[in-house]
Short mmCIF file of C-alpha atoms and ligand atoms in Angstrom, two decimals:
data_model
loop_
_atom_site.label_atom_id
_atom_site.label_comp_id
_atom_site.label_asym_id
_atom_site.label_seq_id
_atom_site.Cartn_x
_atom_site.Cartn_y
_atom_site.Cartn_z
CA MET G 1 -64.81 27.87 20.53
CA ALA G 2 -62.82 25.80 18.31
CA THR G 3 -59.17 26.38 18.13
CA GLU G 4 -57.65 28.19 15.35
CA LYS G 5 -56.13 25.66 12.89
CA THR G 6 -52.39 27.03 12.01
CA PHE G 7 -49.53 25.49 9.75
CA TYR G 8 -46.02 26.17 9.40
CA LEU G 9 -44.42 25.01 5.75
CA GLU G 10 -40.83 24.87 5.10
CA THR G 11 -39.96 24.11 1.61
CA PHE G 12 -36.62 22.65 0.23
CA GLY G 13 -35.47 21.88 -3.61
CA CYS G 14 -36.44 22.95 -6.84
CA GLN G 15 -39.07 25.41 -8.31
CA MET G 16 -41.44 22.49 -8.64
CA ASN G 17 -41.51 22.02 -5.25
CA ALA G 18 -41.80 25.77 -4.38
CA HIS G 19 -44.63 26.01 -6.58
CA ASP G 20 -46.33 23.06 -5.18
CA SER G 21 -45.86 24.68 -1.75
CA GLU G 22 -48.00 27.40 -3.14
CA LYS G 23 -50.79 25.21 -4.12
CA VAL G 24 -50.46 23.22 -0.82
CA ILE G 25 -50.83 26.34 1.21
CA GLY G 26 -53.63 27.39 -1.07
CA THR G 27 -55.32 24.16 -0.36
CA LEU G 28 -54.70 24.55 3.66
CA GLN G 29 -55.98 27.90 3.53
CA GLN G 30 -59.19 26.58 1.60
CA GLN G 31 -59.53 24.03 4.56
CA GLY G 32 -59.57 26.62 7.06
CA TYR G 33 -56.03 26.65 8.00
CA ARG G 34 -53.82 29.95 8.68
CA GLN G 35 -50.10 30.19 7.75
CA VAL G 36 -47.96 30.95 10.76
CA GLU G 37 -44.10 32.22 10.48
CA SER G 38 -42.63 29.67 13.27
CA GLU G 39 -43.01 26.16 14.40
CA GLU G 40 -43.68 27.41 17.74
CA GLU G 41 -46.76 29.14 16.77
CA ALA G 42 -48.05 26.11 14.53
CA GLY G 43 -50.60 23.42 15.20
CA LEU G 44 -49.28 21.62 12.03
CA ILE G 45 -45.74 21.42 10.70
CA LEU G 46 -45.15 20.52 7.35
CA TYR G 47 -41.71 19.85 5.52
CA ASN G 48 -41.84 19.91 1.75
CA THR G 49 -38.70 17.78 1.21
CA CYS G 50 -36.03 17.53 -1.67
CA SER G 51 -34.01 14.41 -2.17
CA ILE G 52 -31.88 15.17 -5.10
CA ARG G 53 -28.42 15.04 -3.50
CA ASP G 54 -26.44 14.73 -0.37
CA LYS G 55 -27.75 12.42 1.98
CA ALA G 56 -31.09 14.12 1.82
CA GLU G 57 -33.31 11.60 3.76
CA GLN G 58 -30.66 11.72 6.43
CA LYS G 59 -30.94 15.28 6.86
CA VAL G 60 -34.99 15.26 7.05
CA PHE G 61 -34.69 12.44 9.82
CA HIS G 62 -32.16 14.78 11.67
CA ARG G 63 -34.37 17.57 11.47
CA LEU G 64 -37.41 15.54 12.46
CA ASN G 65 -35.48 14.27 15.53
CA ASP G 66 -35.11 17.93 16.68
CA TYR G 67 -38.96 18.14 16.66
CA LYS G 68 -39.63 15.29 19.45
CA ARG G 69 -39.97 18.26 21.91
CA LEU G 70 -42.67 19.99 20.00
CA HIS G 71 -44.46 16.92 19.63
CA LYS G 72 -44.95 16.86 23.30
CA GLN G 73 -46.54 20.23 23.10
CA GLY G 74 -49.43 18.53 20.90
CA LYS G 75 -48.00 19.66 17.40
CA ARG G 76 -48.59 17.32 14.25
CA PHE G 77 -46.29 16.79 11.70
CA GLY G 78 -46.48 15.96 8.16
CA VAL G 79 -43.62 15.18 5.51
CA LEU G 80 -44.14 16.12 2.01
CA GLY G 81 -42.41 15.94 -1.29
CA CYS G 82 -39.68 13.99 -2.54
CA VAL G 83 -37.83 12.42 0.48
CA ALA G 84 -41.75 11.51 1.72
CA GLN G 85 -42.35 9.62 -1.63
CA GLN G 86 -38.80 8.00 -1.38
CA GLU G 87 -38.82 6.82 2.14
CA GLY G 88 -42.73 6.24 2.30
CA GLU G 89 -43.83 4.34 5.68
CA LYS G 90 -39.96 3.85 7.12
CA ILE G 91 -40.80 7.58 7.90
CA PHE G 92 -43.41 6.54 10.65
CA GLU G 93 -40.75 3.81 11.80
CA LYS G 94 -37.92 6.23 12.45
CA ALA G 95 -40.02 9.36 13.29
CA PRO G 96 -43.17 7.99 15.14
CA TYR G 97 -44.51 11.55 15.83
CA VAL G 98 -45.12 12.18 11.92
CA SER G 99 -48.93 11.57 11.12
CA MET G 100 -48.66 12.19 7.59
CA VAL G 101 -46.38 11.31 4.57
CA SER G 102 -47.29 12.28 1.01
CA GLY G 103 -45.58 12.34 -2.28
CA SER G 104 -46.30 15.27 -4.92
CA ALA G 105 -48.35 12.81 -7.12
CA SER G 106 -50.92 12.52 -3.99
CA TYR G 107 -51.58 16.36 -3.21
CA ARG G 108 -54.80 16.29 -5.03
CA ARG G 109 -55.77 14.16 -1.92
CA LEU G 110 -54.60 16.71 0.76
CA PRO G 111 -58.13 17.87 1.64
CA GLU G 112 -59.34 14.34 2.56
CA MET G 113 -55.94 13.53 4.08
CA LEU G 114 -56.27 16.65 6.27
CA ASP G 115 -59.78 15.60 7.55
CA ARG G 116 -58.33 12.41 8.55
CA LEU G 117 -55.56 14.30 10.39
CA GLU G 118 -58.03 16.16 12.20
CA ALA G 119 -60.10 13.15 13.20
CA GLY G 120 -57.03 12.12 14.93
CA GLU G 121 -55.78 9.34 12.45
CA SER G 122 -51.90 9.08 12.91
CA ARG G 123 -50.64 7.03 9.94
CA ILE G 124 -51.93 9.14 6.77
CA THR G 125 -50.30 8.09 3.63
CA GLY G 126 -50.23 9.54 -0.03
CA LEU G 127 -47.57 7.39 -1.76
CA ASN G 128 -48.19 6.71 -5.33
CA ASP G 129 -46.55 4.03 -7.56
CA ARG G 130 -44.51 5.40 -10.64
CA GLN G 131 -47.60 4.74 -12.91
CA THR G 132 -49.63 7.27 -11.17
CA GLU G 133 -51.72 9.76 -13.54
CA GLU G 134 -52.64 11.88 -10.72
CA THR G 135 -51.74 15.63 -11.34
CA PHE G 136 -52.08 18.53 -9.04
CA GLU G 137 -54.34 21.29 -10.46
CA THR G 138 -56.18 23.69 -8.28
CA GLU G 139 -57.71 27.00 -8.17
CA PHE G 140 -56.61 27.65 -4.60
CA THR G 141 -52.64 28.49 -5.30
CA ALA G 142 -51.12 30.98 -2.74
CA ARG G 143 -48.96 32.62 -5.14
CA GLN G 144 -45.96 34.13 -3.17
CA ASN G 145 -44.95 36.35 -5.89
CA LEU G 146 -47.29 39.17 -7.07
CA HIS G 147 -45.58 39.56 -10.35
CA ARG G 148 -44.12 36.06 -11.64
CA GLY G 149 -46.59 33.44 -11.74
CA TYR G 150 -45.62 29.90 -12.05
CA ILE G 151 -47.43 27.14 -13.88
CA THR G 152 -46.33 23.66 -13.90
CA ILE G 153 -47.21 21.91 -17.35
CA ILE G 154 -45.75 18.81 -17.05
CA GLU G 155 -45.11 16.49 -13.89
CA GLY G 156 -42.72 13.51 -13.39
CA CYS G 157 -39.64 12.11 -15.33
CA ASP G 158 -39.21 9.13 -17.79
CA LYS G 159 -35.70 9.85 -18.71
CA PHE G 160 -34.00 7.60 -15.69
CA CYS G 161 -30.60 9.13 -15.82
CA SER G 162 -28.51 6.69 -13.84
CA TYR G 163 -27.47 9.26 -10.99
CA CYS G 164 -30.95 10.64 -10.40
CA VAL G 165 -33.87 10.10 -7.83
CA VAL G 166 -36.62 12.28 -9.66
CA PRO G 167 -38.21 9.43 -11.93
CA TYR G 168 -38.73 7.62 -8.51
CA THR G 169 -39.92 10.37 -6.30
CA ARG G 170 -42.12 12.24 -8.91
CA GLY G 171 -43.48 9.61 -11.06
CA LYS G 172 -43.98 9.09 -14.84
CA GLU G 173 -44.00 11.98 -16.93
CA ARG G 174 -47.71 13.37 -17.42
CA SER G 175 -48.59 16.60 -18.90
CA ARG G 176 -51.19 19.04 -18.41
CA GLY G 177 -53.85 19.82 -21.15
CA SER G 178 -52.88 22.92 -23.19
CA SER G 179 -56.42 24.43 -22.80
CA SER G 180 -56.19 24.19 -19.03
CA VAL G 181 -52.61 25.56 -18.97
CA LEU G 182 -53.77 28.83 -21.14
CA ALA G 183 -56.99 29.19 -19.04
CA GLU G 184 -54.80 29.43 -15.75
CA ALA G 185 -52.26 31.65 -17.74
CA ARG G 186 -55.31 33.98 -18.79
CA ARG G 187 -56.61 34.11 -15.38
CA ILE G 188 -53.30 35.15 -13.75
CA ALA G 189 -52.84 37.75 -16.67
CA ASP G 190 -56.09 39.15 -15.57
CA GLN G 191 -55.00 39.28 -11.94
CA GLY G 192 -52.31 41.47 -13.02
CA TYR G 193 -49.22 39.16 -13.67
CA THR G 194 -47.02 40.07 -16.19
CA GLU G 195 -44.50 37.24 -15.99
CA ILE G 196 -45.32 33.67 -16.30
CA GLN G 197 -42.93 30.71 -15.82
CA LEU G 198 -43.76 27.46 -17.08
CA LEU G 199 -42.41 24.75 -15.03
CA GLY G 200 -41.53 20.76 -15.50
CA GLN G 201 -38.70 18.65 -14.47
CA ASN G 202 -38.30 18.48 -18.38
CA VAL G 203 -40.41 21.32 -19.49
CA ASN G 204 -39.75 20.92 -22.98
CA SER G 205 -40.86 16.92 -23.03
CA TYR G 206 -44.31 18.37 -22.67
CA ARG G 207 -46.88 16.32 -25.00
CA ASP G 208 -50.30 18.02 -25.04
CA PRO G 209 -52.87 14.99 -23.94
CA GLU G 210 -55.34 17.11 -26.01
CA GLY G 211 -52.98 16.87 -28.88
CA LYS G 212 -53.41 20.54 -29.99
CA SER G 213 -50.15 22.18 -29.28
CA SER G 214 -46.51 21.24 -29.29
CA PHE G 215 -44.21 22.81 -26.33
CA ALA G 216 -43.21 25.57 -29.00
CA GLU G 217 -46.79 26.40 -29.67
CA LEU G 218 -47.83 26.52 -26.27
CA LEU G 219 -45.01 28.94 -25.34
CA ALA G 220 -45.99 31.05 -28.03
CA ALA G 221 -49.37 30.82 -27.14
CA VAL G 222 -48.86 31.94 -23.48
CA GLY G 223 -46.67 34.91 -24.85
CA GLN G 224 -49.08 36.31 -26.77
CA ILE G 225 -51.75 36.59 -23.68
CA GLU G 226 -52.87 40.07 -23.28
CA GLY G 227 -51.00 41.70 -20.43
CA ILE G 228 -47.99 38.91 -20.30
CA ARG G 229 -44.71 40.82 -20.85
CA ARG G 230 -42.16 37.95 -19.94
CA VAL G 231 -42.36 33.99 -20.26
CA ARG G 232 -39.65 31.78 -19.06
CA PHE G 233 -39.42 28.00 -18.94
CA THR G 234 -37.38 25.67 -16.75
CA THR G 235 -35.80 23.00 -17.18
CA SER G 236 -35.51 22.37 -20.77
CA HIS G 237 -33.85 18.78 -21.68
CA PRO G 238 -31.27 18.77 -24.60
CA ARG G 239 -32.90 15.22 -25.64
CA ASP G 240 -36.22 17.15 -26.21
CA PHE G 241 -34.84 20.58 -27.33
CA THR G 242 -36.26 21.06 -30.51
CA ARG G 243 -35.67 23.83 -33.30
CA ASP G 244 -39.29 25.26 -33.24
CA ILE G 245 -38.39 26.44 -29.51
CA VAL G 246 -35.76 28.79 -31.16
CA GLU G 247 -38.21 29.80 -33.75
CA ALA G 248 -40.63 30.48 -31.18
CA MET G 249 -38.30 32.78 -29.01
CA ASP G 250 -37.33 34.81 -32.21
CA ALA G 251 -41.17 35.31 -33.38
CA VAL G 252 -42.64 36.14 -29.97
CA PRO G 253 -40.89 39.25 -28.14
CA THR G 254 -42.34 38.40 -24.63
CA LEU G 255 -40.46 34.88 -24.57
CA CYS G 256 -37.53 35.84 -22.46
CA ASP G 257 -33.90 35.82 -24.03
CA HIS G 258 -32.71 32.77 -21.63
CA VAL G 259 -32.38 28.93 -21.93
CA HIS G 260 -31.47 26.59 -19.08
CA LEU G 261 -30.23 23.70 -20.87
CA PRO G 262 -28.33 21.28 -18.40
CA VAL G 263 -25.48 19.22 -19.93
CA GLN G 264 -24.23 17.53 -16.99
CA SER G 265 -20.94 16.75 -18.47
CA GLY G 266 -18.88 17.73 -21.67
CA SER G 267 -17.50 14.10 -22.22
CA THR G 268 -19.68 11.50 -24.44
CA GLN G 269 -18.33 8.79 -22.34
CA VAL G 270 -19.66 9.95 -19.19
CA LEU G 271 -22.83 11.28 -20.69
CA LYS G 272 -23.34 7.65 -21.77
CA ARG G 273 -22.76 6.31 -18.46
CA MET G 274 -25.12 8.76 -16.96
CA ALA G 275 -27.61 7.79 -19.31
CA ARG G 276 -28.45 11.04 -20.77
CA GLU G 277 -28.90 9.79 -24.31
CA TYR G 278 -27.12 12.52 -26.16
CA THR G 279 -23.37 13.06 -27.13
CA ARG G 280 -21.22 16.21 -26.53
CA GLU G 281 -21.78 16.87 -30.31
CA TRP G 282 -25.70 16.48 -30.33
CA TYR G 283 -25.69 19.09 -27.30
CA LEU G 284 -23.57 21.61 -28.94
CA GLU G 285 -25.76 21.27 -32.13
CA ARG G 286 -28.74 22.60 -29.87
CA ILE G 287 -26.49 25.14 -28.38
CA SER G 288 -25.36 26.56 -31.96
CA TRP G 289 -29.38 26.72 -32.87
CA ILE G 290 -29.87 28.84 -29.84
CA LYS G 291 -26.73 31.07 -30.67
CA ALA G 292 -28.07 31.39 -34.35
CA ALA G 293 -31.17 33.25 -33.09
CA ARG G 294 -31.65 36.77 -34.11
CA ARG G 295 -31.55 37.99 -30.78
CA SER G 296 -28.99 37.27 -28.02
CA ILE G 297 -29.97 34.30 -25.95
CA SER G 298 -28.32 33.72 -22.57
CA LEU G 299 -27.56 30.40 -21.64
CA SER G 300 -27.00 28.60 -18.45
CA THR G 301 -26.45 24.78 -17.39
CA ASP G 302 -26.09 22.11 -14.75
CA ILE G 303 -22.97 20.04 -14.45
CA ILE G 304 -22.15 17.24 -12.26
CA VAL G 305 -18.43 16.64 -11.41
CA GLY G 306 -17.03 13.47 -10.28
CA PHE G 307 -19.50 11.02 -11.51
CA PRO G 308 -18.21 7.35 -11.23
CA GLY G 309 -15.31 6.86 -13.60
CA GLU G 310 -14.82 10.47 -14.52
CA THR G 311 -11.34 10.84 -15.72
CA GLU G 312 -8.89 13.87 -15.74
CA GLU G 313 -9.55 13.94 -19.48
CA ASP G 314 -13.43 13.74 -18.95
CA PHE G 315 -12.98 16.84 -16.94
CA ILE G 316 -10.97 18.52 -19.04
CA GLN G 317 -13.60 18.09 -21.82
CA THR G 318 -16.36 19.70 -19.54
CA MET G 319 -14.10 22.58 -18.97
CA ASP G 320 -13.54 22.84 -22.61
CA LEU G 321 -17.15 22.85 -23.29
CA LEU G 322 -17.49 25.84 -20.91
CA ALA G 323 -15.05 27.76 -22.87
CA GLU G 324 -16.73 27.06 -25.91
CA VAL G 325 -20.38 27.62 -24.94
CA GLN G 326 -19.60 30.64 -22.66
CA TYR G 327 -22.81 30.37 -20.39
CA ASP G 328 -23.93 33.29 -18.33
CA CYS G 329 -24.51 30.81 -15.28
CA VAL G 330 -23.42 27.66 -14.46
CA PHE G 331 -25.01 25.37 -11.32
CA GLY G 332 -22.15 22.87 -10.40
CA PHE G 333 -22.57 19.94 -8.33
CA LYS G 334 -20.39 17.28 -6.77
CA TYR G 335 -21.96 13.67 -7.92
CA SER G 336 -23.79 12.29 -4.84
CA ALA G 337 -24.85 8.71 -4.61
CA ARG G 338 -28.58 8.39 -4.52
CA PRO G 339 -30.89 5.51 -3.24
CA ASN G 340 -32.77 3.53 -5.81
CA THR G 341 -30.63 4.77 -8.82
CA PRO G 342 -28.49 2.49 -11.13
CA ALA G 343 -25.39 4.60 -10.66
CA LEU G 344 -25.46 3.49 -7.10
CA VAL G 345 -23.70 0.37 -8.09
CA MET G 346 -21.03 2.09 -10.06
CA ILE G 347 -17.85 2.20 -8.31
CA ASP G 348 -17.75 5.71 -7.15
CA SER G 349 -14.02 5.94 -7.58
CA ILE G 350 -13.43 9.83 -7.27
CA PRO G 351 -12.57 10.72 -3.52
CA GLU G 352 -14.41 13.33 -2.13
CA GLN G 353 -11.50 15.70 -2.01
CA GLU G 354 -10.93 15.32 -5.98
CA LYS G 355 -14.59 15.85 -6.69
CA ALA G 356 -14.42 19.03 -4.61
CA HIS G 357 -11.18 20.11 -6.27
CA ARG G 358 -12.67 19.76 -9.67
CA LEU G 359 -15.72 21.50 -8.61
CA GLN G 360 -13.64 24.38 -7.39
CA VAL G 361 -11.56 24.68 -10.62
CA LEU G 362 -14.71 24.53 -12.76
CA LEU G 363 -16.51 27.25 -10.81
CA ASP G 364 -13.35 29.70 -10.64
CA ARG G 365 -12.83 29.06 -14.49
CA GLN G 366 -16.58 29.92 -15.03
CA ARG G 367 -16.33 33.00 -12.75
CA GLU G 368 -13.92 34.41 -15.14
CA ILE G 369 -15.96 33.68 -17.96
CA GLN G 370 -18.74 35.50 -16.72
CA ARG G 371 -16.59 38.52 -15.69
CA VAL G 372 -15.73 39.03 -19.36
CA ASN G 373 -19.27 38.29 -20.57
CA TYR G 374 -20.97 40.49 -18.05
CA SER G 375 -18.61 43.39 -18.62
CA ARG G 376 -19.64 43.15 -22.44
CA GLN G 377 -22.92 44.40 -21.43
CA ILE G 378 -21.58 47.80 -20.31
CA GLY G 379 -23.21 50.71 -22.33
CA GLU G 380 -26.23 48.80 -23.17
CA LYS G 381 -29.60 49.80 -22.51
CA ILE G 382 -31.78 46.91 -21.23
CA GLU G 383 -35.36 46.34 -19.92
CA VAL G 384 -35.50 45.64 -16.10
CA MET G 385 -38.44 44.09 -14.13
CA VAL G 386 -38.21 45.54 -10.51
CA GLU G 387 -37.93 43.08 -8.05
CA GLY G 388 -37.20 44.98 -4.69
CA MET G 389 -34.70 47.30 -2.84
CA ASN G 390 -31.15 46.61 -2.04
CA PRO G 391 -31.27 49.13 0.84
CA ALA G 392 -27.63 48.30 1.98
CA ARG G 393 -26.42 49.67 -1.28
CA GLY G 394 -29.26 52.12 -1.72
CA GLN G 395 -30.09 50.47 -5.21
CA ILE G 396 -32.95 48.89 -6.50
CA ALA G 397 -32.78 45.34 -7.51
CA GLY G 398 -34.37 43.91 -10.70
CA ARG G 399 -33.98 41.25 -13.34
CA SER G 400 -33.19 41.49 -17.00
CA SER G 401 -34.77 39.20 -19.71
CA GLN G 402 -31.63 37.04 -20.11
CA ASN G 403 -32.24 36.75 -16.06
CA LYS G 404 -29.24 38.46 -14.88
CA PRO G 405 -29.59 40.30 -11.80
CA VAL G 406 -29.38 44.15 -12.03
CA ASN G 407 -28.98 46.60 -9.45
CA PHE G 408 -29.41 50.11 -10.34
CA THR G 409 -30.19 53.61 -9.12
CA THR G 410 -33.03 55.94 -10.19
CA LYS G 411 -33.21 59.87 -10.06
CA LEU G 412 -36.90 59.54 -9.49
CA PRO G 413 -38.18 60.82 -6.27
CA ILE G 414 -39.98 57.58 -5.30
CA ALA G 415 -38.54 54.19 -5.91
CA PRO G 416 -40.29 52.19 -8.60
CA ALA G 417 -42.41 49.55 -7.63
CA PRO G 418 -41.70 45.92 -7.50
CA GLY G 419 -43.37 44.44 -10.73
CA SER G 420 -42.56 47.60 -12.78
CA TYR G 421 -40.29 47.55 -15.95
CA LEU G 422 -37.55 50.15 -16.56
CA GLN G 423 -35.19 50.89 -18.97
CA VAL G 424 -31.64 50.74 -17.41
CA LYS G 425 -28.25 51.90 -18.74
CA ILE G 426 -25.68 49.41 -17.58
CA THR G 427 -22.62 51.29 -16.15
CA GLY G 428 -20.91 48.36 -14.57
CA ALA G 429 -20.46 44.65 -14.16
CA PHE G 430 -19.92 41.81 -11.73
CA PRO G 431 -19.53 38.08 -12.66
CA ASN G 432 -23.07 37.68 -11.28
CA SER G 433 -24.75 40.92 -11.71
CA LEU G 434 -24.96 43.94 -13.79
CA VAL G 435 -25.12 47.49 -12.35
CA GLY G 436 -26.82 50.43 -13.96
CA GLU G 437 -29.01 53.72 -13.84
CA ALA G 438 -32.74 53.86 -14.73
CA ILE G 439 -32.98 56.05 -17.97
N1 SAH S 501 -34.26 17.50 -15.37
C1 SAH S 501 -33.38 18.25 -15.23
C2 SAH S 501 -32.61 18.27 -14.02
C3 SAH S 501 -33.41 18.13 -12.63
S1 SAH S 501 -32.33 17.84 -11.22
C4 SAH S 501 -32.31 17.80 -16.43
O1 SAH S 501 -32.41 16.65 -16.62
O2 SAH S 501 -31.78 18.49 -16.96
C5 SAH S 501 -31.41 19.44 -11.07
C6 SAH S 501 -29.91 19.02 -11.25
O3 SAH S 501 -29.42 18.57 -9.97
C7 SAH S 501 -29.61 18.20 -12.39
O4 SAH S 501 -29.32 19.05 -13.64
C8 SAH S 501 -28.25 17.62 -11.80
O5 SAH S 501 -27.15 18.51 -12.54
C9 SAH S 501 -28.40 17.52 -10.57
N2 SAH S 501 -28.13 16.33 -9.92
C10 SAH S 501 -29.29 15.58 -9.91
N3 SAH S 501 -28.81 14.37 -9.29
C11 SAH S 501 -27.63 14.48 -8.89
C12 SAH S 501 -26.75 13.61 -8.06
N4 SAH S 501 -27.29 12.41 -7.88
N5 SAH S 501 -25.50 14.04 -7.88
C13 SAH S 501 -25.16 15.44 -8.10
N6 SAH S 501 -26.07 16.27 -8.60
C14 SAH S 501 -27.33 15.74 -9.13
FE1 SF4 S 502 -33.20 13.53 -13.49
FE2 SF4 S 502 -32.50 13.08 -15.62
FE3 SF4 S 502 -35.08 13.29 -15.14
FE4 SF4 S 502 -33.53 15.42 -15.28
S1 SF4 S 502 -34.21 13.98 -16.93
S2 SF4 S 502 -35.07 14.96 -13.67
S3 SF4 S 502 -31.57 14.56 -14.28
S4 SF4 S 502 -33.73 11.50 -14.54
FE1 F3S S 503 -35.49 17.88 -5.22
FE2 F3S S 503 -37.98 16.57 -5.92
FE3 F3S S 503 -36.98 18.93 -7.02
S1 F3S S 503 -35.71 15.77 -5.59
S2 F3S S 503 -34.88 18.74 -6.96
S3 F3S S 503 -37.74 18.66 -4.98
S4 F3S S 503 -37.97 17.25 -8.13
#
């Protein structure tokens, strides 16, 4: 009897990577592999890596080093994702027991790479140059969430912000045809999914290769599919944030009340050196469109502190921007110098300690803003999608349309099922979550 083919997959990085992993799992299952929960049980160990910050490649090599031991047991290794594309064949030099290295733009060729792996080949690569047109569309997606379905509508990035690895690791920007996006959305709606999240490094840079829909039109069309109750999209880039997106949100009730619009810095000088190609004022104009919507749209952002040359004055401008916009969620990062990026040669003049200090000041301030914002919702009645139980507190955990976590109690004898929608009266608030009672 042939031995069973098993794999273990660990995923790092953004939502696009997590969704790629769902497709990788589906592809492996289609090839006769069974997923297992630990490295020990697996014949094939895969890492889907992220390279965005903090010496990511060193961490991956460190990790691979730990697995020399498992190699002796005859296990095989594959490195996928952004570190794979970035480091390429260097991975075989540094970690000779790795048999497969593949960037995301080559996953379409995974079945063939797996066949070669099974035939005993040991240096299999799926590395694309930046100009690749390949996209990863597959029917075999092993969706990990039973209610929220992710759909990648655009891959890669052409923006080349001076600090960022993504244009090098994910290749050029390429969009998927709107017919194929809508067909997948309808298919998963038929399977019972009620929430769809459209994904892209810059989701709103979408350009329909069929020339049929703008991003806003596609968003509206997905929102009108029967059975779909919530549509989210992430991440939006300010450069491509057009007014018709807000108009679509106002017109189509299923589009969620939330926009994630990374600003990176509140200082036009810093934005310029980051090559973001917008000014503080340009960004704030887009925010004003969103705030002028008929419904209350929650805003979140990403911020980098300590970019090379960021002065105290620049940093204060970022703090002022937080006070002005009043975000409901901020992801703050210390700048980290990354391979191949233009900012690498800029003098990284901000000491680590100062970066850490700025980040702390920023997050403390934001926490206070959120404390006030969230507590304003006490007394409101909002719709919550149930995600699970919080047994420690005897509460049900869910999420609002604005993407805020809501922990609530119910008088019902049986806990509501994950994926169901309930009306909840908000009775309390923390800086990162709401508390309530089901009505
Ligand atoms: N495409 C999105 C962001 C994708 S990366 C956009 O442009 O808005 C996610 C976040 O990681 C970025 O928004 C940025 O805040 C952060 N990031 C990217 N490169 C970084 C670096 N070199 N150092 C610190 N943070 C970084
Ligand atoms: Fe990176 Fe900029 Fe592209 Fe975002 S837009 S992925 S930050 S290069
Ligand atoms: Fe990381 Fe690649 Fe996503 S670098 S953030 S996994 S695009």
